[in-house]
Short mmCIF file of C-alpha atoms in Angstrom, two decimals:
data_model
loop_
_atom_site.label_atom_id
_atom_site.label_comp_id
_atom_site.label_asym_id
_atom_site.label_seq_id
_atom_site.Cartn_x
_atom_site.Cartn_y
_atom_site.Cartn_z
CA MET A 3 -7.39 35.51 17.24
CA ILE A 4 -9.75 36.64 14.75
CA PHE A 5 -12.16 33.43 14.46
CA GLY A 6 -11.66 33.24 18.59
CA GLY A 7 -12.85 36.53 19.29
CA ALA A 8 -16.02 35.93 16.40
CA MET A 9 -16.81 33.10 17.92
CA ALA A 10 -17.07 35.20 21.55
CA LEU A 11 -18.95 37.96 19.92
CA PHE A 12 -21.69 35.30 18.44
CA GLU A 13 -22.04 34.11 22.10
CA GLY A 14 -22.45 37.24 23.49
CA ILE A 15 -24.90 38.51 20.94
CA ALA A 16 -26.71 35.12 21.47
CA ALA A 17 -26.68 35.78 25.05
CA VAL A 18 -27.86 38.94 25.02
CA ALA A 19 -30.62 38.27 22.81
CA LYS A 20 -31.59 36.03 25.33
CA ASP A 21 -31.96 32.85 23.08
CA ASP A 22 -33.05 29.92 24.41
CA LEU A 23 -29.64 27.68 24.12
CA PHE A 24 -28.55 28.46 27.32
CA LEU A 25 -28.91 26.32 30.65
CA SER A 26 -30.44 27.80 33.77
CA THR A 27 -28.26 27.04 36.51
CA ARG A 28 -28.88 27.41 40.29
CA HIS A 29 -26.37 28.25 42.85
CA TYR A 30 -23.23 29.09 40.63
CA VAL A 31 -20.85 31.14 42.84
CA PHE A 32 -20.01 33.14 39.64
CA GLU A 33 -24.09 33.60 38.90
CA PHE A 34 -24.33 36.90 36.69
CA SER A 35 -27.61 37.17 34.49
CA LEU A 36 -27.47 35.78 31.50
CA GLU A 37 -27.60 39.36 29.68
CA GLY A 38 -24.85 40.38 31.59
CA TRP A 39 -22.26 37.38 30.60
CA GLY A 40 -23.41 38.23 26.95
CA TRP A 41 -22.47 41.49 27.57
CA VAL A 42 -19.12 40.36 28.74
CA HIS A 43 -18.35 37.94 25.85
CA LEU A 44 -19.69 40.53 23.52
CA ILE A 45 -16.96 43.09 24.55
CA LEU A 46 -14.33 40.45 24.88
CA GLY A 47 -14.89 39.33 21.66
CA ILE A 48 -14.76 42.67 20.10
CA ILE A 49 -11.22 43.41 22.22
CA VAL A 50 -9.82 40.00 20.71
CA ILE A 51 -11.41 40.62 16.99
CA LEU A 52 -9.51 43.77 17.22
CA ALA A 53 -6.14 42.54 18.90
CA GLY A 54 -5.81 39.90 16.36
CA CYS A 55 -6.17 42.42 13.49
CA ALA A 56 -3.24 43.94 15.34
CA VAL A 57 -1.14 41.02 15.46
CA LEU A 58 -1.53 40.21 12.20
CA THR A 59 0.49 43.69 11.80
CA GLY A 60 3.12 41.82 13.27
CA ALA A 61 3.59 44.46 16.22
CA LEU A 62 5.39 43.33 19.59
CA TRP A 63 2.91 44.76 21.41
CA ALA A 64 -0.13 43.38 19.57
CA ARG A 65 1.41 39.76 20.79
CA PHE A 66 1.27 40.70 23.99
CA LEU A 67 -2.20 42.34 24.03
CA GLY A 68 -3.55 39.07 22.39
CA VAL A 69 -2.00 36.86 25.24
CA PHE A 70 -3.78 38.97 27.82
CA VAL A 71 -7.42 39.23 25.79
CA ALA A 72 -7.20 35.54 24.99
CA GLY A 73 -6.27 34.62 28.65
CA LEU A 74 -9.44 36.50 29.76
CA GLY A 75 -10.98 34.56 27.00
CA ALA A 76 -10.31 31.12 28.79
CA ILE A 77 -11.62 32.55 32.12
CA ALA A 78 -14.53 34.19 30.71
CA ASN A 79 -15.11 30.77 29.02
CA PHE A 80 -13.89 28.58 31.89
CA LEU A 81 -16.65 30.54 34.08
CA TRP A 82 -19.10 30.12 31.44
CA ILE A 83 -19.12 26.15 30.89
CA PRO A 84 -22.14 25.82 33.28
CA TYR A 85 -24.43 28.01 30.35
CA TYR A 86 -23.04 26.76 27.65
CA PRO A 87 -20.91 23.58 28.58
CA ILE A 88 -19.63 22.17 24.95
CA TRP A 89 -19.57 25.82 23.39
CA ALA A 90 -17.76 27.35 26.19
CA THR A 91 -15.23 24.42 26.47
CA VAL A 92 -14.32 24.68 22.97
CA LEU A 93 -13.52 28.15 23.58
CA VAL A 94 -11.23 27.86 26.26
CA ALA A 95 -9.24 25.26 23.99
CA VAL A 96 -9.37 27.93 21.07
CA ASN A 97 -7.99 30.87 23.59
CA LEU A 98 -5.52 28.61 25.12
CA PHE A 99 -4.34 27.51 21.44
CA ILE A 100 -4.06 31.52 20.91
CA VAL A 101 -2.53 31.87 23.99
CA TRP A 102 0.40 29.08 23.06
CA ALA A 103 0.56 30.32 19.14
CA LEU A 104 1.43 34.00 20.10
CA CYS A 105 4.03 32.54 23.32
CA HIS A 106 5.47 30.13 20.75
CA GLY A 107 5.83 32.65 17.66
CA MET A 108 7.97 35.04 20.37
CA HIS A 109 10.22 32.64 21.38
CA ARG A 110 10.52 31.54 18.04
CA GLU A 111 11.61 35.15 16.83
CA ALA A 112 13.55 35.84 20.11
CA ASP A 113 15.88 32.53 19.01
CA HIS A 114 15.95 33.88 15.64
CA ALA A 115 17.16 37.28 16.25
CA HIS A 116 19.80 35.86 18.83
CA ALA A 117 21.06 33.65 16.69
CA ALA A 118 21.70 36.68 14.00
#
């Protein structure tokens, strides 16, 4: 989670700085300014990093928060695909993997607690 959040943070910084990496699209349904998308990714990246640090404590609430913010990250990167297709697709996959890992871990803990 910390890695995925850091990548979103760097993506946000690059977009806010108006780097030349990004494509300019026309007539996109979810069109914001590049700086607007940059702030979305920057804030979301910070929240994902903080949630990842909380998950390391082993708290159950942190896992639920992690699933929620990683899901938001996957949605945000899916909507970001027209601006930076390859990077956005990779981050969608990373965020979906985070959701899977957090949910799979909760499932395994529930099975272990039920068996004991």
